[in-house]
Coordinates of C-alpha atoms in Angstrom, one line a residue:
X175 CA 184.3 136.4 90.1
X176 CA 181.1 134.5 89.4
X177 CA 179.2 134.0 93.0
X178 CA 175.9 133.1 91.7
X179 CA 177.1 130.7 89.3
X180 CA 175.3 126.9 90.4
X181 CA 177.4 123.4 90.2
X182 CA 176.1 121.4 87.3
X183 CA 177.6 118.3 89.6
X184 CA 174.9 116.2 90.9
X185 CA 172.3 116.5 88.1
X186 CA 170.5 113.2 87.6
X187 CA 168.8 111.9 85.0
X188 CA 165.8 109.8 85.1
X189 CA 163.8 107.0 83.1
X190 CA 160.0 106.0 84.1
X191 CA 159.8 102.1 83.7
X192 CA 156.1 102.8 82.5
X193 CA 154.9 101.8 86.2
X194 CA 155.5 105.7 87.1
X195 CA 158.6 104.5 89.3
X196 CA 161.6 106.3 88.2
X197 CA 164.8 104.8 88.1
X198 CA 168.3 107.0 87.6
X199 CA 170.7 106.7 84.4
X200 CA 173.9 105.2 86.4
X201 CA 177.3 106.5 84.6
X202 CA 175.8 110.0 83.2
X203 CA 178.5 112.2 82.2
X204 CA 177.6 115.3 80.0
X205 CA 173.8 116.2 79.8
X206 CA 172.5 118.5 76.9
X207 CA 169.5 120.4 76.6
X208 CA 166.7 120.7 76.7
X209 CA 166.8 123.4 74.3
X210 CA 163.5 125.7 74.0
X211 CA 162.4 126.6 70.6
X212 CA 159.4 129.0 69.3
X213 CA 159.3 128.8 65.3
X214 CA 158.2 131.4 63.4
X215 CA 156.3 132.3 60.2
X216 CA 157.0 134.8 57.7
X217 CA 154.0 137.0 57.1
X218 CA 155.0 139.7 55.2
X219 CA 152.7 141.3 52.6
X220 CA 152.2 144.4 50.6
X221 CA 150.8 146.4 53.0
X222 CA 153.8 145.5 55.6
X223 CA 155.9 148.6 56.3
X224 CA 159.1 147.9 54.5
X225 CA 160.4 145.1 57.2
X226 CA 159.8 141.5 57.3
X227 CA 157.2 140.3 59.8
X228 CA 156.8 137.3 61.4
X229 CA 153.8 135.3 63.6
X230 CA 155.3 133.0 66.6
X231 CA 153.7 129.6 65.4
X232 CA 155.1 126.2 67.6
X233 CA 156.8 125.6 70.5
X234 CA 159.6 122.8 70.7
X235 CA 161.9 121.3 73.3
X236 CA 164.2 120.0 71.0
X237 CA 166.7 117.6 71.5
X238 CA 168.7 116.1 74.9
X239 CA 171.9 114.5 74.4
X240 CA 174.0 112.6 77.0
X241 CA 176.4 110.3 77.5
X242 CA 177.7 107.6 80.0
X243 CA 179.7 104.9 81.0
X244 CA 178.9 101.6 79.0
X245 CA 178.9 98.7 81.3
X246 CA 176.3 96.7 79.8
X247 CA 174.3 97.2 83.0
X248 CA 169.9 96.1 82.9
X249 CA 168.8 100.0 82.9
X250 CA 171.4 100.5 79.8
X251 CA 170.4 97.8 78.0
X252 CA 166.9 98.6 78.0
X253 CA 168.0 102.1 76.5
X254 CA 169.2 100.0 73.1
X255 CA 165.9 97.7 73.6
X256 CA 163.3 100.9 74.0
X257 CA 165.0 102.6 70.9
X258 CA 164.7 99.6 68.7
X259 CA 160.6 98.7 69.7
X260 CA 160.2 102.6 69.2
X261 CA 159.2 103.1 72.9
X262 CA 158.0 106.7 74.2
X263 CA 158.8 106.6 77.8
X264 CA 158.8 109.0 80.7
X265 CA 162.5 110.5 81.6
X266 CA 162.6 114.0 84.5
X267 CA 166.2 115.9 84.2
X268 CA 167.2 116.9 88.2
X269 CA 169.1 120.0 88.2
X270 CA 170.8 120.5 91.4
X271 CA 170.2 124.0 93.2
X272 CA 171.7 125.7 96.0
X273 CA 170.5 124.6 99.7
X274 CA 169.5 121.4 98.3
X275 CA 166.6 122.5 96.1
X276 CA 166.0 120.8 92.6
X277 CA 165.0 122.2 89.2
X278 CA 162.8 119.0 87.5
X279 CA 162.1 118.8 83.8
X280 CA 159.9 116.2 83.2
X281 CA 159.1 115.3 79.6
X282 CA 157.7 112.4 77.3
X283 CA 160.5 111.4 74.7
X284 CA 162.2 108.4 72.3
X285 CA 165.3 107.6 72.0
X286 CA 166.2 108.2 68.3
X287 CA 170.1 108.0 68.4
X288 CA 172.5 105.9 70.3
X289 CA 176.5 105.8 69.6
X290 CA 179.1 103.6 70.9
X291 CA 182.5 104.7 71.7
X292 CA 185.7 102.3 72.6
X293 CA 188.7 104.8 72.0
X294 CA 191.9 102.8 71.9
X295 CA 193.1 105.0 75.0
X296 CA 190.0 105.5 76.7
X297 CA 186.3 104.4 78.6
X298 CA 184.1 102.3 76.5
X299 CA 180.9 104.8 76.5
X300 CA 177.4 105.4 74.9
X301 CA 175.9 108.7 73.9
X302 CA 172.4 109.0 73.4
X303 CA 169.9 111.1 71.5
X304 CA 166.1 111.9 73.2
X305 CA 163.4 113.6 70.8
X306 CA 160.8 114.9 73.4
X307 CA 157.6 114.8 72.0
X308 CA 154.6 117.5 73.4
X309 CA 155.7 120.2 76.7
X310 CA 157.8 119.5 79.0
X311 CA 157.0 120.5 82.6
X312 CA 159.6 122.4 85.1
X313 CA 158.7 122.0 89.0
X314 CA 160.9 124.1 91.2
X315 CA 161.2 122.5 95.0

């Protein structure tokens, strides 16, 4: 029985209005990523001892996904407006810890995806694509 595991429940995602005042994603159902990257280049020569070898070259955060609730609310709509102008803005993740501590990941990133969803049977929902562009930063509080 898992007794460390932490509840994902709670986690909060966050868009910077280009002010610094950050205001949170309302309807945010599944979050995904970010998703550390260190590429690699091959280096191996003549002289290497029978095995490939490889130098670590750049880091990348690669990409967030989420989805939510479509309701046509003003902080969605800018979402569809920000990816169309080609807007970098300012989003933190808030992951939830035990006795109310926070894991923040803050990051610079554009929208570069969005897709609608209106099952027959279902919620009428977006799901989004972020490209993070530079580091990220992780504060612990």
């Amino acid at each position: 029985m898992a007794t460390s595991a932490i509840s994902s429940h709670g986690t909060l995602l966050k868009i910077d209005d280009g002010a610094g005042n950050y205001t949170t994603i309302a309807e945010v159902k599944d979050i995904s990523g970010p998703s550390y990257e260190l590429g690699t280049e091959e280096v191996t020569n003549h002289d290497s001892a029978g095995w490939r070898e490889y130098i670590p070259t750049l880091l990348d955060v690669g990409e967030i996904t989420f989805d939510i609730n479509y309701y046509s609310a003003t902080t969605q709509d800018q979402l569809e407006t920000d990816m169309r102008a080609k807007t970098k803005r300012n989003w933190k993740i808030v992951f939830p810890l035990p006795a109310s501590g926070t894991d923040t990941r803050a990051f610079a990133a554009y929208i570069t995806g969005i897709e609608m969803q209106a099952p027959v049977e279902g919620v009428l929902s977006m799901s989004l694509t972020l490209r993070p562009v530079g580091a990220d930063t992780k504060t612990v509080a």
